[in-house]
Each structure stands twice: as C-alpha cells, then as structure tokens.
Coordinates of C-alpha atoms and ligand atoms in Angstrom, one line a residue:
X1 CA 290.8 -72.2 119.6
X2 CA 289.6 -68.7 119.1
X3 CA 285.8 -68.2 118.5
X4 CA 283.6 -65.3 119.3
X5 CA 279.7 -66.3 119.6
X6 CA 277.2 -63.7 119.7
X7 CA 274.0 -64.3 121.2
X8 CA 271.9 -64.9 118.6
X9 CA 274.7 -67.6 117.7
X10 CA 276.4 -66.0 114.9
X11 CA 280.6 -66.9 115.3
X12 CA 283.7 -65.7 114.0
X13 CA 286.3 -68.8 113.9
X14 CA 289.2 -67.5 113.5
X15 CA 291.3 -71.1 114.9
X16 CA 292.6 -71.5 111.6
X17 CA 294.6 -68.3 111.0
X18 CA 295.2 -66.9 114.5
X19 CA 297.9 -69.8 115.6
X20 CA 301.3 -69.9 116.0
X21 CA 302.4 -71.2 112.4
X22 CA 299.7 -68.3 111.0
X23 CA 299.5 -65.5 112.5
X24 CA 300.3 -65.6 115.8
X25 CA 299.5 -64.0 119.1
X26 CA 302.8 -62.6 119.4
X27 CA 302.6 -61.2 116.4
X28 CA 300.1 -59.1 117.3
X29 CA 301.0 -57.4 120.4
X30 CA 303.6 -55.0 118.1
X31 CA 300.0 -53.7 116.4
X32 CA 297.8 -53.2 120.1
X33 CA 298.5 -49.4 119.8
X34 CA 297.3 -48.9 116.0
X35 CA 294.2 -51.1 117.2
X36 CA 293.2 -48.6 119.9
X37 CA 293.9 -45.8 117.6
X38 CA 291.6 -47.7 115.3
X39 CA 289.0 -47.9 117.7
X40 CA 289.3 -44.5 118.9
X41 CA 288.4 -43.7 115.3
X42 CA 285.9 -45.6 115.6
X43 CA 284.0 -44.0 118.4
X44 CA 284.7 -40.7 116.8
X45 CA 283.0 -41.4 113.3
X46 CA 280.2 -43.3 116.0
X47 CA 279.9 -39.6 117.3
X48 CA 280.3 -37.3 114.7
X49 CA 280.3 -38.7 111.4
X50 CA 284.1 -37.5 111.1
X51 CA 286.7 -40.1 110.2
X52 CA 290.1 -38.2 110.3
X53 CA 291.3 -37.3 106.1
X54 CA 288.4 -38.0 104.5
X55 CA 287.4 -36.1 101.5
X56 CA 284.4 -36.2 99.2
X57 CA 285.0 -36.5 95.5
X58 CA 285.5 -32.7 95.0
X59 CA 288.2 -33.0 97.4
X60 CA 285.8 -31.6 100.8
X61 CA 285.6 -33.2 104.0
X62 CA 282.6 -35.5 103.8
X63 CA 280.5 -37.2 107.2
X64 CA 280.5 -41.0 107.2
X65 CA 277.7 -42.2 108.5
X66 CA 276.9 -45.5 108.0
X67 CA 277.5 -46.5 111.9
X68 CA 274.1 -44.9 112.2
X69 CA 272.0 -46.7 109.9
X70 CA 270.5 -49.6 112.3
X71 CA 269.5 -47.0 114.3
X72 CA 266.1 -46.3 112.9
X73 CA 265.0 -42.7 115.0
X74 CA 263.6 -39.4 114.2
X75 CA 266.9 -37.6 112.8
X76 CA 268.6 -40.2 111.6
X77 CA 268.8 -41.3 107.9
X78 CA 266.3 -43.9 108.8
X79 CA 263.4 -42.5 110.6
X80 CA 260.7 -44.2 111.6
X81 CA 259.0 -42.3 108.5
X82 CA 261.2 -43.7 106.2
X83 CA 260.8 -47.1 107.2
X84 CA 257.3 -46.6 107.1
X85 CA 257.0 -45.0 103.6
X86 CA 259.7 -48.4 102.4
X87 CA 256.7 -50.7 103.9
X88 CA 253.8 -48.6 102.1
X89 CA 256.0 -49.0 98.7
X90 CA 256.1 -52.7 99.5
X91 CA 252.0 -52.3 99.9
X92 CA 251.3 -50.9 97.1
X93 CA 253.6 -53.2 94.9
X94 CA 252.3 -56.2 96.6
X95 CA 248.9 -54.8 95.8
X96 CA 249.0 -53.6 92.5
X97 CA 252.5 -54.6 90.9
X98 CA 253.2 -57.7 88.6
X99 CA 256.8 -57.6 87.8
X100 CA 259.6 -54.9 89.4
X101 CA 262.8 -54.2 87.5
X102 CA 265.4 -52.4 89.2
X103 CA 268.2 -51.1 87.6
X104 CA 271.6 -49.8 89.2
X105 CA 275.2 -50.9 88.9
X106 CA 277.9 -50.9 92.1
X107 CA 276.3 -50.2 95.2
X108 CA 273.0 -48.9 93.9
X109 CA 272.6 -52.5 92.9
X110 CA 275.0 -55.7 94.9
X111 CA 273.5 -55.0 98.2
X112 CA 269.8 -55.6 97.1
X113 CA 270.8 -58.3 95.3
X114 CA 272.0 -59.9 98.3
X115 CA 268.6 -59.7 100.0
X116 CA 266.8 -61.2 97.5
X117 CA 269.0 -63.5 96.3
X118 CA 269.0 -64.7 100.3
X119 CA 265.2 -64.0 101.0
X120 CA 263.7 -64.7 97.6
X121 CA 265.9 -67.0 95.8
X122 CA 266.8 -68.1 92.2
X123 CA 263.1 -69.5 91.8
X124 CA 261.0 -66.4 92.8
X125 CA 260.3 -65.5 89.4
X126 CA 258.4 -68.9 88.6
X127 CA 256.6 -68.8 91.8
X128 CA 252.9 -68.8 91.9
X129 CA 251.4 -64.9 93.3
X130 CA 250.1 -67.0 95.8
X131 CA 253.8 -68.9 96.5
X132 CA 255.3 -65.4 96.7
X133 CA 252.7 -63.7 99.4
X134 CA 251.2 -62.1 96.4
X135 CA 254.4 -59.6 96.1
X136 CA 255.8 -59.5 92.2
X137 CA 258.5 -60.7 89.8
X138 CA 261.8 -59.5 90.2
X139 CA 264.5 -58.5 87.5
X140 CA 267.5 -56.6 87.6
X141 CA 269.0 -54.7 85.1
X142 CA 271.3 -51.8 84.5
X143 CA 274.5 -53.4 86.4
X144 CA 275.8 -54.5 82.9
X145 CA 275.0 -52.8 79.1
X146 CA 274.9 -56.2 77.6
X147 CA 272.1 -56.1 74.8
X148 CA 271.3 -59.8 74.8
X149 CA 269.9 -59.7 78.5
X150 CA 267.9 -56.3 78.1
X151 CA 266.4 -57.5 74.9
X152 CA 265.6 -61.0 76.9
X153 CA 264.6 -58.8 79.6
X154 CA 262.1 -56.9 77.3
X155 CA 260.9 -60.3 76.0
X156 CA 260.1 -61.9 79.4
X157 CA 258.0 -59.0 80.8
X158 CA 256.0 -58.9 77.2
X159 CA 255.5 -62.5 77.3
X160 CA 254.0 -62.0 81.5
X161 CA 251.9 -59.2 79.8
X162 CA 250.4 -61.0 77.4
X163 CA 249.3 -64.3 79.5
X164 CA 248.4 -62.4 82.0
X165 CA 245.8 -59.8 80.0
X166 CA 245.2 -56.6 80.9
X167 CA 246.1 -55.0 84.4
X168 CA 249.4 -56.0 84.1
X169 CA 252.0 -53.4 85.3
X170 CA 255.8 -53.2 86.1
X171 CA 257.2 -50.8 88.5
X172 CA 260.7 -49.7 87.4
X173 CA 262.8 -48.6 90.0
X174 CA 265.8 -46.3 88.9
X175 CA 268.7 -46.7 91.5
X176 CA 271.4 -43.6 91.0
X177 CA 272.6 -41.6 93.5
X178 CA 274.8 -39.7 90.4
X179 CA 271.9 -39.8 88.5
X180 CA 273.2 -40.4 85.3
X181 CA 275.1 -43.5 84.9
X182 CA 275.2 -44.9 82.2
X183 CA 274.3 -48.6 82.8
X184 CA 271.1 -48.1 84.5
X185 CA 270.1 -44.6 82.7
X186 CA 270.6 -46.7 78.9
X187 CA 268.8 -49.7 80.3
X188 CA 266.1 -47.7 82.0
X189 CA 265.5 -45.5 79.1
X190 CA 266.0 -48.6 76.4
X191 CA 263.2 -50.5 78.8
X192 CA 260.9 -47.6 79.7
X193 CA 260.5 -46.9 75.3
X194 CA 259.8 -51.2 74.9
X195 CA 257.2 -51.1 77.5
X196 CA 255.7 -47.8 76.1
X197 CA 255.5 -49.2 72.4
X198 CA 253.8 -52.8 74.0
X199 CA 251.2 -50.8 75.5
X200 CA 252.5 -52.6 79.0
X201 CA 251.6 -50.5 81.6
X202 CA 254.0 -49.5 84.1
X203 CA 255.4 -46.6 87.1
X204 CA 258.9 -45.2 87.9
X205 CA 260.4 -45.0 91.4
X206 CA 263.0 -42.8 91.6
X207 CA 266.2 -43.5 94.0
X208 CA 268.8 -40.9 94.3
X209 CA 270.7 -38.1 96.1
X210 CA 267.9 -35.9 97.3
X211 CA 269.4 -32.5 96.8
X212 CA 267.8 -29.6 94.9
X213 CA 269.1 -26.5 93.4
X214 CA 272.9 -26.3 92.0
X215 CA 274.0 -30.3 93.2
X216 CA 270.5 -31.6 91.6
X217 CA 270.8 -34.8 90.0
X218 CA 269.6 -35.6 86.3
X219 CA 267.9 -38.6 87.9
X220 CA 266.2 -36.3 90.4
X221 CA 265.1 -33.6 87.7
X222 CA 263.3 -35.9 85.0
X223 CA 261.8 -37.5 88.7
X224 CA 260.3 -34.1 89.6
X225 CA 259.4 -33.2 85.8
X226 CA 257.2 -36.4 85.4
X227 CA 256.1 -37.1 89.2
X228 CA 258.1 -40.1 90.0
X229 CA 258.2 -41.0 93.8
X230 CA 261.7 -40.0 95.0
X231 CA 263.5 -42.4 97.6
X232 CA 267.1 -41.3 98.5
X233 CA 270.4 -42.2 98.6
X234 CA 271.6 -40.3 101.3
X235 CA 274.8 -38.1 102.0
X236 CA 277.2 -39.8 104.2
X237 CA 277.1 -43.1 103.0
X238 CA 278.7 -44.2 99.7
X239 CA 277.3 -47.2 97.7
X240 CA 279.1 -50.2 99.4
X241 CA 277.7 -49.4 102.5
X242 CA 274.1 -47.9 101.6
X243 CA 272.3 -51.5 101.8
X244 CA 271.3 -50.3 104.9
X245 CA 269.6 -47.3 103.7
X246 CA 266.8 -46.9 100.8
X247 CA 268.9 -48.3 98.5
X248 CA 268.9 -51.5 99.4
X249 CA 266.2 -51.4 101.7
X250 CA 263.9 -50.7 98.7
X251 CA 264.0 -54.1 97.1
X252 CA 263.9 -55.7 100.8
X253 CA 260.4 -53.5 100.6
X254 CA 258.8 -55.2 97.3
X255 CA 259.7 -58.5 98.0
X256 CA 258.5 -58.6 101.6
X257 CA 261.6 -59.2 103.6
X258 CA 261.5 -57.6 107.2
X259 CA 263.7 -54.7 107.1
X260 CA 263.3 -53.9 111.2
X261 CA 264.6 -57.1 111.6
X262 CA 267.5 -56.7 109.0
X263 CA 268.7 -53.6 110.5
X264 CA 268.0 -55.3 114.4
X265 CA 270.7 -57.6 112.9
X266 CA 272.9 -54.8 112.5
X267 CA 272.3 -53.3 115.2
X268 CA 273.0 -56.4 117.1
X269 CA 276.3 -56.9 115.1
X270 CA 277.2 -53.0 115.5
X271 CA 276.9 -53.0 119.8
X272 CA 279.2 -56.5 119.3
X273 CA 281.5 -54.0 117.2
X274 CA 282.7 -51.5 119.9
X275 CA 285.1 -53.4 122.0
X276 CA 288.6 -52.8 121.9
X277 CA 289.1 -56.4 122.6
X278 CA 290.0 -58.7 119.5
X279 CA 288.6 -61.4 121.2
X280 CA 285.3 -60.1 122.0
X281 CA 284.5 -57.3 118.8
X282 CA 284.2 -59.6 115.4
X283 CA 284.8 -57.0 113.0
X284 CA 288.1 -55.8 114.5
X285 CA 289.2 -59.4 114.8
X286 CA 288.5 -59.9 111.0
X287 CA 290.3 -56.7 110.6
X288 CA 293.6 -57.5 112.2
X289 CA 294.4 -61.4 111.3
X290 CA 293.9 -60.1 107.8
X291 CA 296.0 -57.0 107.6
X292 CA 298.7 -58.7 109.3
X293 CA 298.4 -61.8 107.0
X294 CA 298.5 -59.3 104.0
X295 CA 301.4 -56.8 105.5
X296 CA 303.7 -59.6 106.9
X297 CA 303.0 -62.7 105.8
X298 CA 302.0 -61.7 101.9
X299 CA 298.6 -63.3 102.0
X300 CA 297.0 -60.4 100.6
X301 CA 294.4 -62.2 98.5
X302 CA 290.7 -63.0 100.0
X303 CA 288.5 -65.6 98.8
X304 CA 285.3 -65.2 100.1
X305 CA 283.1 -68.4 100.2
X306 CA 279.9 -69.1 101.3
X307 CA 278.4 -72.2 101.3
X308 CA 275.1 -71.8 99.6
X309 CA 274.4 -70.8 96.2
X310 CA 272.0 -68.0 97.6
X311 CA 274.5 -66.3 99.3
X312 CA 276.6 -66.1 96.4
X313 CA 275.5 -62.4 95.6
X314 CA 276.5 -61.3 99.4
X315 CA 280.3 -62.6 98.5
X316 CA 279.9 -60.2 94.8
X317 CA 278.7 -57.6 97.5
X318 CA 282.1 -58.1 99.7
X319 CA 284.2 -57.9 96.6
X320 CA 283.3 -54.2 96.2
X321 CA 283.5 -53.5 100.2
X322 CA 286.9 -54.5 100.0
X323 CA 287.9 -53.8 96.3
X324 CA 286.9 -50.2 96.5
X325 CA 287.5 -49.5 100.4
X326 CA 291.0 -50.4 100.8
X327 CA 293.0 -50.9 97.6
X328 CA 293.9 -47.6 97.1
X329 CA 297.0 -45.5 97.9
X330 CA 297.9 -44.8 101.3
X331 CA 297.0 -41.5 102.6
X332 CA 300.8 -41.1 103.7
X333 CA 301.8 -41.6 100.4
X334 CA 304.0 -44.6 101.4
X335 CA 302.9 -46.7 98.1
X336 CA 299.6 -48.7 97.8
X337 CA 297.3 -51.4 100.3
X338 CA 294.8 -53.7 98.9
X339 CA 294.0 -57.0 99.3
X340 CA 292.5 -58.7 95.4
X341 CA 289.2 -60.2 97.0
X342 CA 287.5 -63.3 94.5
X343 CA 284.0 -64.9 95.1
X344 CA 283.8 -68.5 95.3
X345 CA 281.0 -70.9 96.4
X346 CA 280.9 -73.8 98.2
X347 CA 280.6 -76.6 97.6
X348 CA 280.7 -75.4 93.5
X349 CA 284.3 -74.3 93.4
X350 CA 285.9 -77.0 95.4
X351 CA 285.5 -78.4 92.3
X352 CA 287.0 -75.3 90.4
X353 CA 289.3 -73.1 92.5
X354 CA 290.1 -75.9 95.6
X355 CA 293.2 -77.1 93.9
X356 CA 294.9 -74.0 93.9
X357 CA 293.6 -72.6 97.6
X358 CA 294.9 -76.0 98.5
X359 CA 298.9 -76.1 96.5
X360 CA 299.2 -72.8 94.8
X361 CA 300.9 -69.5 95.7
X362 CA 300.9 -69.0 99.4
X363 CA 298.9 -65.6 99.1
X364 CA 295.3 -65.9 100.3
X365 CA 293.2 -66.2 103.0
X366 CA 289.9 -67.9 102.6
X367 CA 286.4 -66.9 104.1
X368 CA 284.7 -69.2 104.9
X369 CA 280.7 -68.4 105.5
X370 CA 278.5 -71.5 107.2
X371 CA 274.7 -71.4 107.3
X372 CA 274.2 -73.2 110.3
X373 CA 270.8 -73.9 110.2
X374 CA 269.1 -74.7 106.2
X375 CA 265.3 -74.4 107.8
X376 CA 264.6 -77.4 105.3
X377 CA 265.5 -81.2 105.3
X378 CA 266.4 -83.3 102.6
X379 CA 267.6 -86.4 102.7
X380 CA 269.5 -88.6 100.5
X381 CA 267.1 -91.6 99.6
X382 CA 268.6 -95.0 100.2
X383 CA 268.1 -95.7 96.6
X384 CA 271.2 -97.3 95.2
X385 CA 272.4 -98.8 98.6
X386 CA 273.6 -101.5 96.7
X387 CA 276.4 -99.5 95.5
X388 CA 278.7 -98.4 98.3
X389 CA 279.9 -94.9 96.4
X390 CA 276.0 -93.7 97.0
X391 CA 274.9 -95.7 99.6
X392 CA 277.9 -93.6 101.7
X393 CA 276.1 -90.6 101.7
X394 CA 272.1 -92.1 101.6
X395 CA 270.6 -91.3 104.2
X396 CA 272.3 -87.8 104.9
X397 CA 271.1 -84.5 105.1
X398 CA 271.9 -82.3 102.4
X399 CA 273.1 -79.1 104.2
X400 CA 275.0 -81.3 106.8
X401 CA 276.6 -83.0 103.3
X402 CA 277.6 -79.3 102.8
X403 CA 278.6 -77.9 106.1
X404 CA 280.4 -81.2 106.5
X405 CA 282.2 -80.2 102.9
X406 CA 282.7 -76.8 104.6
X407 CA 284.8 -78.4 107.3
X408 CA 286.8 -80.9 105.2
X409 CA 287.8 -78.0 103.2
X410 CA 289.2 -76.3 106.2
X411 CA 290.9 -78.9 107.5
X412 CA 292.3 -79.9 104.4
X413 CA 293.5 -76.7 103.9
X414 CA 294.5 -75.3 107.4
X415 CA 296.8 -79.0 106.9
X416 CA 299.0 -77.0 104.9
X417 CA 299.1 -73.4 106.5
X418 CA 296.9 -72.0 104.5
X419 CA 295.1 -69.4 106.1
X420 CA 291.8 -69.7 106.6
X421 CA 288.3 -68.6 109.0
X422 CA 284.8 -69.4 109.2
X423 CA 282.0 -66.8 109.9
X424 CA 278.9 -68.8 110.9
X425 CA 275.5 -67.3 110.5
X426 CA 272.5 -69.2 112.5
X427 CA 270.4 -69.6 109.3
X428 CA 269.6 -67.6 106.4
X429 CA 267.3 -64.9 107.7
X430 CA 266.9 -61.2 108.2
X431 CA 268.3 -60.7 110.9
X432 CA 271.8 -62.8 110.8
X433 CA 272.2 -61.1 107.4
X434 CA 271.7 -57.7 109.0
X435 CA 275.0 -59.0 111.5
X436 CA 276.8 -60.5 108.5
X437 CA 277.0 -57.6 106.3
X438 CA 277.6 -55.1 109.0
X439 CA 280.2 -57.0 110.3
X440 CA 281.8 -56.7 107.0
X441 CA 281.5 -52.7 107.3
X442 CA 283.2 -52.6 110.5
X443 CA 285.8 -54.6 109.3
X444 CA 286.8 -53.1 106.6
X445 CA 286.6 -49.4 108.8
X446 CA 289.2 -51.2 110.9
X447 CA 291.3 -52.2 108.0
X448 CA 291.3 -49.2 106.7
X449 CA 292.5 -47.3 109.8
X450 CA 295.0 -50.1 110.8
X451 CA 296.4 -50.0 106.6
X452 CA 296.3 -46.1 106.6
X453 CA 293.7 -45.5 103.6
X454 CA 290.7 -43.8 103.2
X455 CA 288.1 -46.4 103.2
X456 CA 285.6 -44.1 102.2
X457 CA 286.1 -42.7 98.5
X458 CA 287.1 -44.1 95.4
X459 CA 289.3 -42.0 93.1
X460 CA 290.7 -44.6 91.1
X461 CA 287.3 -45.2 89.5
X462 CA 287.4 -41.7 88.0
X463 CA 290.4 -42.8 85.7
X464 CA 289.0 -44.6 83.0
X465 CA 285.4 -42.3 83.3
X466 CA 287.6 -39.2 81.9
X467 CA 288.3 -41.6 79.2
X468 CA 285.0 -42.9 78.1
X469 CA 283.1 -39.6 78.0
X470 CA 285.5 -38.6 74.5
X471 CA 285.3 -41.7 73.1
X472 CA 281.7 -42.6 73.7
X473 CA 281.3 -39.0 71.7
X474 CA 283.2 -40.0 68.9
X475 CA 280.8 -42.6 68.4
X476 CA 277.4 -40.1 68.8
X477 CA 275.3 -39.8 65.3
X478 CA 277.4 -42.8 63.8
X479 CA 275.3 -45.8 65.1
Ligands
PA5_501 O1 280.1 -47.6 95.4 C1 280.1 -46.8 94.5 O2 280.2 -45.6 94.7 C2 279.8 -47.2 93.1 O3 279.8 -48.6 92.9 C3 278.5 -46.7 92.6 O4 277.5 -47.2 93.4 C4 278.2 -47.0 91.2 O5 279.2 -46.5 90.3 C5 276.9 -46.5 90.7 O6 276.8 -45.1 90.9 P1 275.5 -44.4 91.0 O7 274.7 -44.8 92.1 O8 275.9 -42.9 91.0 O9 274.8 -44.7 89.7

C-alpha cells in the first residue's frame, strides 16, 4: 500500500502502479540521484525564479515563477492589492453585470474553465440572480473560431437583453497575454460589433502582459486607447500554469468563488511539495512512477479521469500541463519525451474507452481523480424493487454508486497490470482544487527535470503559426 494523506485529507494512491509487477521499488533506487537533482532544482526555481536552460521564446533566459503564486504578499505577483482589486471586479460585476463572456484559448482560457465548471456548474446560466448570489451569466468564447457557437452566442445574450429590458449589460473580458490571437481577438471583435448594432450595452476588461513601450501588446494598446481596465498576465508564468494568477483568478472573481482559499489550497499542496521523500511529497511521487512507467515500461500514455462531470474541464486543463510541458525534445538532444495525455470521465467513458484501458495496448497509465465527499445526497428510490436489476442499487447513494464505479474500475484494471492511481480530493471546493491543480504543476516540474526537457516553453507551437499567417493573407479581400 502506498498512500500519502495530507491534512486536509487529500491522498495520492499510488498502490496500483508502485508494486512489484508495475513499477517496483527496486526499480527506483537506480533514479534516487536524478530525484535529488530534481529537487535541488526545485529549491532553486523556489529561490530564484531560475530553472537551469530555460529560454523565453526569443531564445533569453526567462524567470519561472509559478512556485510563488499562493503566496499572496506585497512583491509578489499576487499582492494583497491584486487580490483585492480581483474582489472589487467581482463587486462591481455582481452589482451591475448580467452576463460575462470571456474569451481566450490555451491557458488564457482551460484554467478558468476549471473553476467554474467545479464552483458554478453546467446549470449556472439557467439559475435564478437570486440562485447565483446575484453574480451573472457566464459564456466563453474565443477558445475555438467555430461560427455556429459565436452566432448562438450572439443569439443567447440578445434574447437575455430583450426579456430582461433595459439595464442589461455584459462585461466582456479579453484574456491574451500575446494580445492578438486570433481566436479570442475575431470572436471579441465579431461579438463587441453584434452587441453594438443590438444597442446591448456592455464594458471590456482587458487581460494581458502589462508591459509598455517597445514589448506592448496590441491587446494592451486598443486597452489604453479606449479605457479598458487592464488585469495582467504576468512575466514568469506561461499559460498552463497562470490559473493561479489574474488569469484565472479573474473568472474565480465574477462568479464568487473564494480565491484566498483556492490559492491556501495551493499553498497547502506546495509546502507538501518540498520533500525529497517520494513517500511524503505528492507531486514528486506522481512524477517518478510515471516517468519510469513511460521510460522503461512503455506506458507513456495518460488518461486522466475524474469522476464527476464537473471536473471534466480540470482533466482538458491537465492535457495542456502535460501536452505542452513535456513532449518536446530533450534539451540534450538525445531524441524526444512526451507522454500523449487523453481526458476521460467517469463513470461516462467506462462505457466508451473502459474496454480498451482494460485489453488494449499495454501503454497507459490511468488517473484516477475521487471526490470524496459530493456535499449532496441522493438516493435511489426503492421504486421498482420488484425487479431485482434496480432494486440492486435502490436505496444507494449516487456519488457512493460512483466512487464505488471508481474502485471497480481499479480493481478491474490493476487485475491485469494495468497501471493505474487515484488522487482523492475531500470534496469539490476551493481549496482542495487549489492542492489538485498545484499538485499537477509540481509534477510535471519534476517530470520535466527527471525527463531532461524544458517544461517551461513551447516551440513546437510556433510551427504551424509561420504557416497560417501566409495563407490566412491569401485569403484577405476575397471573403
Ligand atoms: O499556454 C500557452 O502558452 C498557450 O496555450 C497560450 O495560452 C495560448 O496560445 C493563448 O495565447 P495568448 O494568451 O497569447 O492569447
């Protein structure tokens, strides 16, 4: 059995992949001195924001610095001012604001997502003001450039405007730390003129990198031009990791999730994530069993499942934490790492990937991620005990149906050596989402150090951009 518990109760499970016919103990002795160089790298980035051989985009050293971000102090990225201007923004929106639409695409859009997929849920929208602590509507946009959901998109807030009369108003906020991408900028811009020529009244709030003068982002100019409120995303921390920071933090703000006790949760998960010891720091655990799986045992595929259709969003989040972090080429130039990470929800896709986690190719691990506590009851009504198919679940909870699921899946599948670990959160709240997603960061800081890559840029995403500038032009004045 190998479980670590953290106070608050949030566990790492890692029985089911850390044993002798998976990886084994053994096994890992051969990698203890890469681990403490790991962790030595580690303290350093803690220290200094410098992780050895990282270079910005333009090819310069670059500070890392999300290990600082649950750290809210004067100095930091997140000051006690900037938390406090994020809870005036939620104010004011609760106050005055009917429907928010943020648009952003990669990190300036999956981690917000995740909090209010998890705080808010799929039925926010249809809520009642009253039902939703008077705080608005939520939509997202500008993560795609499919016409059929901005024009649906456009529909939906003129149909709110019209029952709801005048004094309606939408706040559009424009996540881009580039500043001119092209799914959010089209989708903003394509919005912005439908809400203009409806007469439906709405503000911009800006989100983007902050500098002025020669590195001034497009984003940041037509901000300053028109008076926009400017929120940043701050050097130091690329898009898969700036949840933490305004980025995220700023849908948190408008929907009234607690974003002190999100980033306690991280802070929480961080102090659990500066042991050298495997068997006491979560993230470096996470980080080892599934390198080794990968480099030696060819189980370099990661399906990560959370039980719970709202946490769905937060295994989209990990796909680009992994995705862009580690598959890359290795900075010694010894050939490529990466591990191909796929969402899956349970119970959902037992019923749609199951068969092949459970008899196809022996190359995945699967992540499993229990909510141990629902915070609601709902129990199966003995309605049709007279047939014994439903009367053997009548009576049963619904979340212990699916933690039980959970745990038949495991077994079922740990049956047949096929990796797997569970990651259990206490319930779905602030603060163990604050540990679960930092957790993720540290691991995949470990993994990155322990595969030899630099977790922090993403070159191979520059490929096809060189390409779609050219063509894009080829079409301009031929619409
Ligand atoms: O993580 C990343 O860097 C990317 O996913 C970016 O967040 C994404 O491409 C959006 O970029 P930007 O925030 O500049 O619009």
């Amino acid at each position: 059995m190998t479980k670590i518990v953290l106070p608050s109760g949030f566990t790492v499970d890692a029985t089911n992949i850390l044993n002798d016919k998976a990886v084994s103990s053994e096994s890992l002795l051969h990698y203890f001195p890469k681990l403490a160089d790991a962790v030595k790298a580690a303290e350093k980035v803690r220290h200094t924001g410098v992780v050895d051989g990282h270079l910005s985009k333009d090819g310069t050293p670059e500070a890392v610095l999300f290990p600082e971000l649950p750290y809210v102090e004067d100095g930091h990225i997140n000051s006690p001012a900037v938390l406090e201007r994020l809870e005036a923004l939620g104010a004011h929106a609760k106050a005055d604001i009917d429907a928010v639409v943020s648009f952003g695409i990669g990190g300036s859009f999956l981690g917000g997502k995740v909090l209010f997929d998890a705080y808010a849920g799929e039925f926010w929208n249809q809520k009642s003001d009253e039902a939703r602590g008077g705080y608005p509507q939520v939509y997202f946009s500008g993560n795609n450039v499919d016409p059929h959901r901005t024009q649906g998109l456009i529909d939906t807030l003129a149909a709110s405007a019209q029952a709801k009369g005048d004094g309606f108003k939408v706040m559009l906020i424009v996540i881009s730390k580039s500043g001119s991408t092209i799914e959010p900028m089209s989708n903003f811009m394509v919005v912005k003129e439908a809400l203009e020529n409806k007469g439906i009244a709405f503000e911009v709030v800006a989100v983007t990198d902050p500098h002025e003068g020669e590195k001034e982002t497009l984003l940041h100019k037509l901000a300053s031009r028109e008076g926009w409120p400017i929120f940043s995303v701050p050097d130091g921390v690329g898009g898969r990791f700036s949840v933490f920071t305004e980025v995220g933090l700023i849908i948190g703000a408008v929907i009234g999730f607690d974003l002190r006790a999100f980033l306690d949760g991280a802070k929480a998960m961080d102090q659990a994530c500066q042991s050298g010891d495997i068997l006491e720091n979560p993230a470096l655990l996470c980080a080892i069993l599934k390198y080794v799986a990968a480099e030696e045992k060819g189980r370099y595929i990661e399906i990560m499942m959370p039980y719970g259709d709202s946490l769905k969003s937060f295994a989209e989040w990990y796909v680009q934490l992994l995705a862009e972090s580690l598959g890359k080429h290795r900075d010694d130039g010894n050939g490529s790492y990466g591990r191909t990470p796929v969402v899956a929800v349970g119970t959902t896709d037992m019923h749609a990937q199951t068969q092949e986690h459970q008899e196809g190719r022996l190359n995945k691990v699967v992540s499993f991620v229990r909510v141990a506590d629902w915070g609601v009851k709902l129990l199966v009504p003995h309605m049709y005990d007279d047939f014994d198919k439903l009367a053997a679940f009548s009576g049963l909870d619904l979340g212990l149906i699916q933690n039980t699921a959970l745990e038949a899946n495991a077994e079922a599948l740990t049956g047949d050596n096929r990796y797997n670990m569970t990651v259990t959160i206490p319930k779905v709240d602030e603060f163990s989402l604050g540990e679960l997603m930092f957790m993720y960061c540290w691991a995949i800081f470990y993994e990155g150090q322990l595969a030899g890559v630099d977790a922090f840029n993403q070159p191979g995403v520059e490929v096809y951009k060189k390409l779609l500038g050219p063509k894009l032009a080829k079409h301009k004045g031929g619409n």
